[in-house]
Short mmCIF file of C-alpha atoms (C1' of nucleotides) in Angstrom, two decimals:
data_model
loop_
_atom_site.label_atom_id
_atom_site.label_comp_id
_atom_site.label_asym_id
_atom_site.label_seq_id
_atom_site.Cartn_x
_atom_site.Cartn_y
_atom_site.Cartn_z
CA MET A 1 19.21 22.33 2.32
CA GLN A 2 19.98 19.45 4.71
CA PRO A 3 19.45 20.10 8.41
CA PRO A 4 22.84 20.36 10.15
CA SER A 5 22.36 17.03 11.96
CA ALA A 6 21.93 14.97 8.79
CA PRO A 7 25.28 13.86 7.41
CA SER A 8 26.05 13.98 3.74
CA TYR A 9 28.28 11.43 2.06
CA SER A 10 29.43 10.63 -1.40
CA SER A 11 28.80 6.91 -0.84
CA GLY A 12 27.14 4.58 1.62
CA LEU A 13 26.27 0.91 2.10
CA VAL A 14 22.91 -0.46 3.23
CA TRP A 15 23.28 -3.67 5.21
CA PHE A 16 20.02 -5.60 4.90
CA ARG A 17 19.24 -8.05 7.70
CA ARG A 18 15.65 -8.63 8.70
CA ASP A 19 14.20 -5.90 6.51
CA LEU A 20 14.26 -7.59 3.11
CA ARG A 21 12.19 -5.12 1.12
CA THR A 22 12.67 -1.84 -0.70
CA GLU A 23 9.32 -0.33 0.28
CA ASP A 24 9.23 1.80 3.43
CA GLN A 25 12.67 0.65 4.64
CA ALA A 26 14.21 3.06 7.16
CA ALA A 27 17.92 2.40 6.65
CA LEU A 28 17.55 2.35 2.88
CA TYR A 29 15.65 5.63 2.94
CA HIS A 30 18.19 7.39 5.12
CA ALA A 31 21.08 6.13 3.03
CA LEU A 32 19.42 7.32 -0.15
CA THR A 33 18.77 10.77 1.27
CA GLN A 34 22.24 11.18 2.78
CA CYS A 35 24.53 9.59 0.19
CA GLN A 36 25.12 10.33 -3.48
CA GLN A 37 25.73 6.63 -4.21
CA VAL A 38 24.15 3.78 -2.27
CA HIS A 39 25.34 0.17 -2.34
CA CYS A 40 23.32 -2.71 -0.87
CA ALA A 41 24.44 -5.89 0.83
CA PHE A 42 23.18 -8.96 2.61
CA VAL A 43 25.35 -11.41 4.51
CA PHE A 44 24.43 -15.02 5.12
CA ASP A 45 25.98 -14.91 8.55
CA THR A 46 27.91 -18.06 9.37
CA ASP A 47 27.77 -17.10 13.05
CA ILE A 48 24.04 -17.85 12.78
CA LEU A 49 23.79 -20.42 9.99
CA ASP A 50 26.52 -22.80 11.11
CA ALA A 51 24.48 -23.81 14.15
CA LEU A 52 21.42 -24.79 12.08
CA PRO A 53 20.47 -28.18 10.69
CA ARG A 54 21.24 -28.49 6.97
CA THR A 55 17.57 -28.32 6.04
CA ASP A 56 16.01 -25.08 7.19
CA ARG A 57 12.92 -23.49 5.68
CA ARG A 58 14.03 -20.05 6.75
CA VAL A 59 17.29 -20.17 4.83
CA GLU A 60 15.30 -21.10 1.76
CA PHE A 61 12.81 -18.32 2.48
CA ILE A 62 15.62 -15.77 2.76
CA ARG A 63 17.28 -16.98 -0.43
CA GLU A 64 14.09 -16.84 -2.47
CA THR A 65 13.37 -13.42 -1.02
CA LEU A 66 16.84 -12.12 -1.88
CA VAL A 67 16.35 -13.06 -5.52
CA GLU A 68 13.20 -10.94 -5.54
CA LEU A 69 14.83 -8.10 -3.59
CA ASP A 70 17.75 -8.07 -6.01
CA ALA A 71 15.35 -7.71 -8.93
CA ALA A 72 13.33 -5.05 -7.12
CA LEU A 73 16.45 -2.97 -6.44
CA ARG A 74 17.49 -3.28 -10.07
CA THR A 75 14.09 -2.11 -11.28
CA LEU A 76 14.06 0.78 -8.82
CA SER A 77 17.57 1.92 -9.70
CA GLY A 78 16.80 1.97 -13.40
CA HIS A 79 20.16 0.47 -14.39
CA ASP A 80 20.98 -3.12 -15.20
CA HIS A 81 23.63 -3.52 -12.60
CA GLY A 82 21.89 -1.71 -9.80
CA GLY A 83 21.01 -3.72 -6.80
CA LEU A 84 22.12 -6.18 -4.27
CA ILE A 85 25.57 -7.30 -3.42
CA VAL A 86 25.49 -10.64 -1.74
CA VAL A 87 28.43 -11.51 0.43
CA HIS A 88 27.81 -15.13 0.92
CA HIS A 89 28.68 -17.35 3.81
CA ALA A 90 30.87 -15.24 6.01
CA ALA A 91 30.83 -13.96 9.55
CA ALA A 92 28.92 -10.70 9.23
CA ALA A 93 31.02 -9.02 11.90
CA ASP A 94 34.02 -9.37 9.53
CA ALA A 95 32.28 -9.26 6.19
CA VAL A 96 30.55 -5.93 6.62
CA PRO A 97 33.62 -3.87 7.58
CA ASP A 98 35.56 -5.68 4.83
CA LEU A 99 32.94 -4.86 2.23
CA ALA A 100 32.71 -1.25 3.43
CA ALA A 101 36.47 -1.01 2.89
CA ALA A 102 36.36 -2.72 -0.49
CA LEU A 103 33.69 -0.31 -1.70
CA ASP A 104 35.28 2.58 0.18
CA VAL A 105 31.95 3.87 1.48
CA GLU A 106 31.91 6.57 4.13
CA ALA A 107 29.03 5.07 6.09
CA VAL A 108 27.08 1.87 6.61
CA TYR A 109 23.33 2.04 7.17
CA THR A 110 21.32 -0.65 8.92
CA ASN A 111 18.22 -1.11 11.07
CA HIS A 112 18.15 -1.76 14.81
CA ASP A 113 18.25 -5.35 15.94
CA ASP A 114 17.87 -5.43 19.70
CA GLU A 115 18.60 -9.09 20.36
CA PRO A 116 21.59 -9.28 22.72
CA GLN A 117 23.78 -11.14 20.21
CA ALA A 118 22.91 -8.67 17.48
CA ILE A 119 23.69 -5.73 19.75
CA ALA A 120 27.11 -7.22 20.46
CA ARG A 121 27.76 -7.93 16.77
CA ASP A 122 26.71 -4.43 15.74
CA ALA A 123 28.88 -2.85 18.42
CA SER A 124 31.84 -4.78 17.05
CA VAL A 125 31.02 -3.74 13.48
CA ARG A 126 30.73 -0.13 14.62
CA THR A 127 34.15 -0.28 16.26
CA ARG A 128 35.79 -1.85 13.24
CA LEU A 129 34.20 0.66 10.89
CA ALA A 130 35.25 3.53 13.13
CA ALA A 131 38.84 2.27 13.05
CA GLN A 132 38.69 2.71 9.27
CA GLY A 133 37.12 6.14 9.63
CA ARG A 134 33.68 4.98 8.56
CA ALA A 135 30.35 5.55 10.34
CA LEU A 136 27.58 3.12 11.23
CA HIS A 137 24.11 4.66 11.22
CA THR A 138 21.22 2.63 12.62
CA PHE A 139 17.49 3.22 12.64
CA LYS A 140 14.24 1.94 14.02
CA ASP A 141 12.46 -0.13 11.42
CA HIS A 142 11.03 -3.37 12.84
CA THR A 143 8.43 -1.88 15.14
CA VAL A 144 6.23 1.18 15.39
CA PHE A 145 7.73 2.03 18.78
CA GLU A 146 10.95 0.59 20.16
CA ARG A 147 13.33 0.73 23.10
CA SER A 148 12.31 3.64 25.37
CA GLU A 149 9.78 5.34 23.13
CA VAL A 150 6.78 4.21 25.18
CA MET A 151 7.42 4.64 28.89
CA THR A 152 5.32 5.00 32.04
CA GLN A 153 4.64 8.38 33.64
CA ALA A 154 7.39 7.52 36.10
CA GLY A 155 9.82 6.97 33.22
CA HIS A 156 10.08 3.18 33.49
CA PRO A 157 9.56 0.67 30.72
CA TYR A 158 6.16 -1.01 30.90
CA SER A 159 6.05 -4.60 32.05
CA VAL A 160 2.28 -5.05 31.84
CA PHE A 161 0.71 -5.21 28.41
CA THR A 162 -2.59 -3.34 28.84
CA PRO A 163 -1.16 -0.03 30.09
CA TYR A 164 1.60 -0.38 27.49
CA LYS A 165 -1.01 -0.79 24.79
CA ASN A 166 -2.97 2.23 26.05
CA ALA A 167 0.16 4.39 26.04
CA TRP A 168 1.08 3.04 22.58
CA LEU A 169 -2.33 3.93 21.19
CA LYS A 170 -2.18 7.36 22.78
CA LYS A 171 1.22 8.10 21.27
CA VAL A 172 0.62 6.75 17.78
CA ASP A 173 -0.33 9.15 15.02
CA ALA A 174 -0.37 9.25 11.25
CA PHE A 175 3.27 10.26 11.11
CA TYR A 176 4.55 7.29 13.13
CA LEU A 177 2.60 5.04 10.79
CA SER A 178 3.60 6.76 7.56
CA SER A 179 5.95 5.17 5.04
CA TYR A 180 9.46 6.26 4.10
CA PRO A 181 9.26 7.40 0.47
CA VAL A 182 12.15 5.30 -0.79
CA GLU A 183 11.14 5.32 -4.47
CA ARG A 184 11.55 9.09 -4.73
CA HIS A 185 15.29 8.74 -4.13
CA ALA A 186 15.99 5.49 -5.93
CA ALA A 187 18.18 7.17 -8.55
CA ARG A 188 20.99 7.18 -5.99
CA LEU A 189 21.24 3.39 -5.96
CA ALA A 190 24.73 2.67 -7.21
CA PRO A 191 25.44 0.39 -10.12
CA ARG A 192 26.96 -2.80 -8.84
CA PRO A 193 30.71 -2.48 -9.09
CA ALA A 194 32.58 -4.98 -11.23
CA GLY A 195 33.69 -7.92 -9.13
CA HIS A 196 30.46 -7.80 -7.13
CA ARG A 197 28.07 -9.01 -9.81
CA ARG A 198 27.64 -12.56 -8.63
CA PRO A 199 24.05 -13.80 -8.49
CA VAL A 200 22.42 -14.74 -5.19
CA PRO A 201 24.13 -17.98 -4.13
CA THR A 202 22.22 -21.22 -4.45
CA LEU A 203 21.08 -23.13 -1.40
CA ALA A 204 23.67 -25.78 -2.18
CA ALA A 205 26.41 -23.15 -2.27
CA LEU A 206 25.31 -22.11 1.21
CA GLY A 207 25.52 -25.71 2.35
CA PHE A 208 21.77 -26.26 2.72
CA GLU A 209 19.28 -28.66 1.24
CA PRO A 210 15.87 -27.69 -0.16
CA ALA A 211 13.21 -27.48 2.55
CA GLY A 212 10.18 -27.63 0.28
CA LEU A 213 8.82 -24.11 0.65
CA ALA A 214 7.06 -24.27 -2.69
CA GLN A 215 5.20 -27.47 -1.72
CA LEU A 216 4.16 -25.78 1.52
CA LYS A 217 2.85 -22.88 -0.55
CA ILE A 218 4.59 -20.33 1.64
CA PRO A 219 4.77 -17.21 -0.50
CA THR A 220 8.16 -15.48 -0.23
CA GLY A 221 9.39 -11.95 -0.73
CA SER A 222 7.57 -8.67 -0.71
CA GLN A 223 5.22 -9.92 -3.38
CA GLY A 224 4.30 -12.92 -1.28
CA ALA A 225 3.68 -10.67 1.70
CA HIS A 226 1.43 -8.33 -0.25
CA GLN A 227 -0.50 -11.27 -1.62
CA LEU A 228 -1.12 -12.53 1.92
CA LEU A 229 -2.05 -9.04 3.10
CA ALA A 230 -4.58 -8.57 0.31
CA ASP A 231 -6.15 -11.90 1.22
CA PHE A 232 -6.21 -11.02 4.93
CA ILE A 233 -7.78 -7.59 4.35
CA GLU A 234 -10.83 -9.45 3.04
CA ARG A 235 -11.03 -11.37 6.34
CA ILE A 236 -9.75 -8.86 8.88
CA ASP A 237 -13.21 -7.81 10.11
CA LYS A 238 -13.83 -11.43 11.11
CA TYR A 239 -10.42 -11.86 12.76
CA GLU A 240 -11.72 -11.58 16.29
CA ASP A 241 -14.31 -14.30 15.73
CA THR A 242 -12.11 -16.69 13.80
CA ARG A 243 -8.59 -16.33 15.18
CA ASN A 244 -8.88 -18.88 17.95
CA PHE A 245 -9.96 -21.80 15.79
CA PRO A 246 -7.01 -23.59 14.24
CA ALA A 247 -9.16 -25.31 11.61
CA VAL A 248 -10.37 -21.92 10.32
CA LYS A 249 -8.44 -19.54 8.07
CA GLY A 250 -8.54 -16.72 10.60
CA PRO A 251 -4.93 -15.47 11.02
CA SER A 252 -3.04 -13.23 8.61
CA TYR A 253 -0.17 -15.70 8.13
CA LEU A 254 2.07 -12.64 7.90
CA SER A 255 4.27 -13.53 10.89
CA VAL A 256 7.10 -14.91 8.75
CA HIS A 257 7.01 -11.73 6.67
CA LEU A 258 7.21 -9.58 9.78
CA ARG A 259 10.15 -11.73 10.85
CA PHE A 260 12.14 -11.07 7.70
CA GLY A 261 10.78 -7.61 7.01
CA THR A 262 9.32 -8.51 3.64
CA ILE A 263 6.47 -6.22 4.61
CA SER A 264 6.59 -2.97 6.52
CA PRO A 265 5.34 -3.12 10.12
CA ARG A 266 4.20 0.48 9.68
CA LEU A 267 2.07 -0.45 6.70
CA LEU A 268 0.43 -3.26 8.65
CA ALA A 269 -0.17 -1.12 11.73
CA ARG A 270 -1.52 1.71 9.58
CA THR A 271 -3.90 -0.63 7.80
CA ALA A 272 -5.12 -2.10 11.09
CA HIS A 273 -5.35 1.29 12.80
CA GLU A 274 -7.41 2.86 10.01
CA ARG A 275 -9.74 -0.08 9.87
CA ALA A 276 -10.06 -0.22 13.65
CA SER A 277 -10.93 3.47 13.81
CA GLN A 278 -13.68 2.78 11.29
CA GLY A 279 -15.15 0.40 13.82
CA SER A 280 -13.78 -3.01 12.84
CA PRO A 281 -13.33 -5.08 16.03
CA GLY A 282 -11.31 -7.63 14.05
CA ALA A 283 -8.85 -4.95 12.98
CA ALA A 284 -8.61 -3.65 16.56
CA THR A 285 -7.80 -7.15 17.83
CA TRP A 286 -5.20 -7.68 15.14
CA LEU A 287 -3.64 -4.30 15.89
CA SER A 288 -3.41 -5.47 19.48
CA GLU A 289 -1.34 -8.43 18.30
CA LEU A 290 1.01 -6.05 16.50
CA ILE A 291 1.29 -4.05 19.73
CA TRP A 292 2.16 -7.28 21.60
CA ARG A 293 5.01 -7.62 19.13
CA ASP A 294 6.34 -4.13 19.97
CA PHE A 295 5.80 -4.91 23.65
CA TYR A 296 8.00 -8.02 23.58
CA PHE A 297 10.72 -6.30 21.53
CA GLN A 298 10.80 -3.60 24.17
CA ILE A 299 10.88 -6.15 27.01
CA LEU A 300 13.88 -7.91 25.45
CA TYR A 301 15.68 -4.60 24.98
CA HIS A 302 15.20 -3.52 28.59
CA HIS A 303 15.50 -6.98 30.17
CA PRO A 304 18.02 -9.03 28.18
CA HIS A 305 18.29 -11.51 31.07
CA VAL A 306 15.03 -13.08 29.82
CA VAL A 307 17.08 -14.88 27.16
CA THR A 308 18.51 -17.19 29.79
CA ASP A 309 16.50 -16.54 32.96
CA SER A 310 12.94 -16.02 34.08
CA PHE A 311 11.65 -12.47 33.81
CA LYS A 312 10.51 -12.90 37.40
CA PRO A 313 13.56 -14.25 39.24
CA ALA A 314 11.45 -16.18 41.78
CA TYR A 315 10.52 -18.61 39.00
CA ASP A 316 14.12 -19.71 38.62
CA ALA A 317 13.69 -21.63 41.87
CA ILE A 318 11.37 -24.13 40.17
CA ALA A 319 12.80 -27.63 39.85
CA TRP A 320 11.97 -29.06 36.44
CA GLU A 321 11.91 -32.73 35.58
CA THR A 322 15.28 -33.98 34.32
CA GLY A 323 16.85 -37.29 33.41
CA PRO A 324 16.02 -40.04 30.91
CA GLU A 325 12.29 -40.09 31.69
CA ALA A 326 12.04 -36.35 31.21
CA ASP A 327 14.01 -36.68 27.98
CA ALA A 328 11.57 -39.32 26.76
CA LEU A 329 8.62 -37.05 27.58
CA PHE A 330 10.30 -34.22 25.74
CA ALA A 331 10.90 -36.40 22.67
CA ALA A 332 7.25 -37.47 22.71
CA TRP A 333 6.16 -33.82 22.84
CA CYS A 334 8.47 -32.84 19.97
CA GLU A 335 7.30 -35.71 17.82
CA GLY A 336 3.61 -35.35 18.63
CA ARG A 337 3.26 -38.63 20.57
CA THR A 338 1.68 -37.38 23.79
CA GLY A 339 -1.66 -39.14 23.35
CA TYR A 340 -3.49 -35.81 23.58
CA PRO A 341 -4.81 -35.30 20.03
CA LEU A 342 -4.84 -31.50 19.93
CA VAL A 343 -1.26 -31.34 21.24
CA ASP A 344 -0.09 -33.99 18.79
CA ALA A 345 -1.87 -32.39 15.84
CA ALA A 346 -0.31 -29.04 16.72
CA MET A 347 3.16 -30.57 16.88
CA ALA A 348 2.53 -32.24 13.52
CA GLN A 349 1.63 -28.83 12.13
CA ILE A 350 4.87 -27.20 13.28
CA ASN A 351 6.98 -30.16 12.22
CA GLN A 352 5.46 -30.39 8.75
CA THR A 353 5.05 -26.70 7.95
CA GLY A 354 7.16 -24.55 10.30
CA TYR A 355 4.00 -22.78 11.34
CA MET A 356 1.75 -23.29 14.36
CA HIS A 357 -1.53 -21.57 15.06
CA ASN A 358 -1.17 -19.11 17.93
CA ARG A 359 -3.85 -20.70 20.10
CA LEU A 360 -2.01 -24.00 19.75
CA ARG A 361 1.32 -22.43 20.67
CA MET A 362 -0.26 -21.63 24.02
CA VAL A 363 -1.77 -25.11 24.35
CA VAL A 364 1.42 -27.04 23.59
CA ALA A 365 3.55 -24.68 25.69
CA SER A 366 1.26 -25.10 28.66
CA PHE A 367 1.33 -28.86 28.11
CA LEU A 368 5.14 -29.02 28.05
CA VAL A 369 5.56 -26.92 31.16
CA LYS A 370 2.52 -27.74 33.24
CA ASP A 371 1.63 -31.28 32.21
CA LEU A 372 5.10 -32.68 31.54
CA GLY A 373 6.91 -30.55 34.14
CA LEU A 374 9.67 -29.65 31.68
CA ASP A 375 11.70 -26.45 31.62
CA TRP A 376 10.09 -23.88 29.30
CA ARG A 377 13.51 -23.24 27.76
CA ARG A 378 13.43 -26.70 26.14
CA GLY A 379 10.20 -25.86 24.38
CA GLU A 380 11.45 -22.41 23.50
CA ALA A 381 14.57 -23.89 21.91
CA TYR A 382 12.51 -26.38 19.90
CA PHE A 383 10.26 -23.63 18.57
CA ALA A 384 13.35 -21.58 17.75
CA LEU A 385 14.54 -24.34 15.45
CA GLN A 386 11.19 -25.15 13.87
CA LEU A 387 9.27 -21.91 13.45
CA ASN A 388 9.58 -20.06 10.16
CA ASP A 389 8.53 -16.91 11.98
CA PHE A 390 10.85 -17.49 14.95
CA ASP A 391 11.68 -14.26 16.66
CA LEU A 392 13.59 -14.33 19.93
CA SER A 393 11.52 -11.59 21.59
CA ALA A 394 8.05 -12.94 20.82
CA ASN A 395 9.01 -16.61 21.24
CA ASN A 396 10.65 -15.98 24.59
CA GLY A 397 7.74 -13.77 25.65
CA GLY A 398 5.23 -16.43 24.69
CA TRP A 399 7.05 -19.22 26.51
CA GLN A 400 7.57 -17.16 29.64
CA TRP A 401 3.90 -16.23 29.50
CA ALA A 402 2.90 -19.89 29.32
CA SER A 403 5.25 -20.89 32.13
CA SER A 404 3.97 -17.95 34.23
CA SER A 405 7.55 -16.73 34.69
CA GLY A 406 7.20 -13.79 32.33
CA CYS A 407 6.01 -10.24 32.51
CA ASP A 408 2.25 -10.03 32.53
CA ALA A 409 2.11 -13.81 32.38
CA GLN A 410 -0.85 -15.96 33.24
CA PRO A 411 -0.96 -16.90 36.94
CA TYR A 412 0.94 -20.09 37.80
CA PHE A 413 -2.20 -21.87 38.95
CA ARG A 414 -3.86 -21.37 35.58
CA ILE A 415 -3.20 -24.61 33.79
CA PHE A 416 -4.73 -25.23 30.38
CA ASN A 417 -6.74 -28.41 30.17
CA PRO A 418 -5.68 -29.90 26.83
CA VAL A 419 -9.01 -31.69 26.42
CA SER A 420 -11.24 -28.71 27.14
CA GLN A 421 -9.07 -26.52 24.90
CA SER A 422 -9.59 -29.11 22.20
CA GLU A 423 -13.37 -29.24 22.68
CA LYS A 424 -13.57 -25.49 22.76
CA PHE A 425 -11.33 -24.53 19.85
CA ASP A 426 -11.58 -27.53 17.54
CA PRO A 427 -15.13 -28.65 18.37
CA GLU A 428 -15.64 -30.61 15.18
CA GLY A 429 -12.14 -32.03 15.22
CA LYS A 430 -11.38 -30.67 11.76
CA PHE A 431 -7.87 -29.62 12.72
CA ILE A 432 -7.13 -32.86 14.55
CA ARG A 433 -8.34 -34.96 11.63
CA ARG A 434 -6.21 -32.95 9.19
CA TYR A 435 -2.99 -33.70 11.05
CA LEU A 436 -3.86 -37.04 12.67
CA PRO A 437 -5.56 -39.01 9.91
CA GLN A 438 -5.28 -42.19 12.00
CA LEU A 439 -7.94 -40.72 14.30
CA ALA A 440 -10.18 -39.41 11.54
CA GLY A 441 -12.75 -42.17 11.93
CA LEU A 442 -13.52 -41.40 15.57
CA PRO A 443 -16.78 -39.60 16.33
CA ASN A 444 -16.37 -36.00 17.51
CA ALA A 445 -17.25 -36.92 21.08
CA ALA A 446 -14.34 -39.38 21.26
CA LEU A 447 -11.77 -37.45 19.27
CA HIS A 448 -10.55 -35.08 21.97
CA ALA A 449 -9.77 -37.83 24.49
CA PRO A 450 -9.57 -41.17 22.67
CA TRP A 451 -8.61 -43.08 25.83
CA LYS A 452 -12.13 -42.44 27.08
CA ALA A 453 -13.74 -43.81 23.92
CA LYS A 454 -15.74 -47.04 23.98
CA PRO A 455 -13.76 -50.05 22.71
CA LEU A 456 -16.27 -50.47 19.88
CA GLU A 457 -15.80 -46.84 18.77
CA LEU A 458 -12.05 -47.29 18.67
CA GLN A 459 -12.35 -50.57 16.84
CA SER A 460 -14.69 -49.31 14.14
CA ALA A 461 -12.47 -46.24 13.64
CA GLY A 462 -9.40 -48.45 13.27
CA VAL A 463 -7.67 -46.88 16.26
CA GLN A 464 -5.43 -49.03 18.43
CA LEU A 465 -4.38 -47.11 21.52
CA GLY A 466 -0.75 -47.87 22.19
CA GLY A 467 -0.63 -49.07 18.56
CA ASN A 468 -1.33 -46.58 15.80
CA TYR A 469 -1.99 -43.84 18.35
CA PRO A 470 -0.40 -43.53 21.80
CA LEU A 471 -2.07 -43.67 25.18
CA PRO A 472 -1.73 -40.41 27.13
CA ILE A 473 1.85 -40.10 28.40
CA VAL A 474 0.62 -38.33 31.54
CA ASP A 475 -2.67 -38.01 33.35
CA HIS A 476 -3.70 -34.38 33.24
CA ASP A 477 -5.32 -34.23 36.69
CA THR A 478 -2.30 -35.83 38.35
CA ALA A 479 0.08 -33.59 36.43
CA ARG A 480 -1.96 -30.56 37.45
CA GLN A 481 -1.52 -31.41 41.13
CA GLN A 482 2.22 -31.96 40.68
CA THR A 483 2.54 -28.63 38.93
CA LEU A 484 0.82 -26.79 41.73
CA GLU A 485 3.30 -28.39 44.13
CA ARG A 486 6.24 -27.64 41.82
CA TYR A 487 5.24 -23.99 41.66
CA ALA A 488 4.83 -23.70 45.43
CA VAL A 489 8.48 -22.52 45.69
CA VAL A 490 7.41 -19.39 43.82
CA LYS A 491 4.78 -18.55 46.39
CA ALA A 492 7.24 -19.29 49.20
CA SER A 493 9.91 -16.93 47.83
CA ALA A 494 7.46 -14.20 46.88
"C1'" DT B 1 1.90 44.42 8.87
"C1'" DT B 2 -0.37 40.28 9.74
"C1'" DG B 3 -3.41 36.60 9.93
"C1'" DA B 4 -5.05 33.03 6.95
"C1'" DT B 5 -3.70 29.34 4.34
"C1'" DG B 6 -0.53 26.20 2.14
"C1'" DT B 7 3.81 23.31 2.28
"C1'" DT B 8 7.38 20.74 4.26
"C1'" DC B 9 9.35 17.79 7.31
"C1'" DA B 10 10.23 14.83 11.17
"C1'" DA B 11 11.46 9.08 12.28
"C1'" DT C 1 -0.20 14.32 13.29
"C1'" DG C 2 1.43 18.77 14.24
"C1'" DA C 3 5.19 22.26 14.45
"C1'" DA C 4 7.77 25.34 11.70
"C1'" DC C 5 8.21 27.83 7.88
"C1'" DA C 6 6.60 30.14 3.42
"C1'" DT C 7 3.45 32.74 0.72
"C1'" DC C 8 0.13 36.05 -0.20
"C1'" DA C 9 -3.26 39.66 -0.37
#
DNA sequence: TTGATGTTCAA
DNA sequence: TGAACATCA
């Protein structure tokens, strides 16, 4: 017997978005338990894709993943034509209600997406479905806790991470971390209706060019995610000791899979939580990173103004550098031509692979804002285009943290020294040499600040400053002073 | 009858 | 996990 609150339909449609898996998928589970027949759809949303350059690793990642998801749904359903309906290249706000009508489903099921644009899109879809007499049911799926699930005693959303984390850990239990048993109900997956049996469209059909995911060895789909997880489980106990060194294989590399939902956040949190409770400090630290993720989702939900403005309004009084010189500095940062090897190597990493080590994200962000005096939003926008794992909430949170304008951000007078960060976190220069081969011949002592190297060292390493490697585009100590002055308006208005 | 123990279910 | 419900001697 169904509880009275759970609806019961003859047919429903699951709209996949950033939850591209069958395992432990909230919307899919609820659809399967509430509908006799369940259809599945994904929309390559032109409202998002049209703004992107024609080569985008993420579009390729999604496409590869959909091919796997389609096969997984077919296997689960047990019939040849079970599985995914791809509505390609349309505005999702139109395509979903249209498809719901074409299939004549009573309800559409999807998972919460709390980015402001997604909220607006989903509200419009809900209205259009309602006009046809159809329901839209949405569920938490991307985080362990969302929206207003973790609140202060006073009933406010947290804006400081540590108390948020403590409350999160206090609230979490085995049930919140348990998986939705999707497989048990897979028999209700509908056969794909005739007229909807097209294969997943090719990249070319979507108007994109190959981005070389295979060469980058970025594993896609649920299978790729599980492969990475298995590898990380072997290393998780060492995570705390290794995670800050970009030359070391310390991170999980699962961020892109969390982005597209090719692995369940609950599964990851459960794995980390179990291991942490058995006394693994690495697992506890990694769990903390997952909690940061929930924290920033929750911040974006409660404070959507962070998309365009500083979390702390006082920081909007800061005057950033503008004009042609600032534009030239920005271009040098983007292209990894700052003359600071760790910054340039990090930018080479993001440009070549779509990934950047987390420590380096902080270093290059601090450099853009506090050495070049450029608006954090310019860096945020560049990351948004380049990062395979780009997520508005975490990216915005990270940039506002670095610029000190965010919730629980570092204080404005804390300015990373790009050379000391380099000496500390890439002491042997392994990471720098990997991405800046033109500097590989320099001794370790000269690698972090080549402009201080002896002429003979440079010569024997084949380095010509201002030639095959740039001179520093700014002097850190001078820039530091200017930044303190630039940020003085914050103190004044506080 | 009732308390002890097992099962289900929630999101 | 833990509340609610079911079963049983």
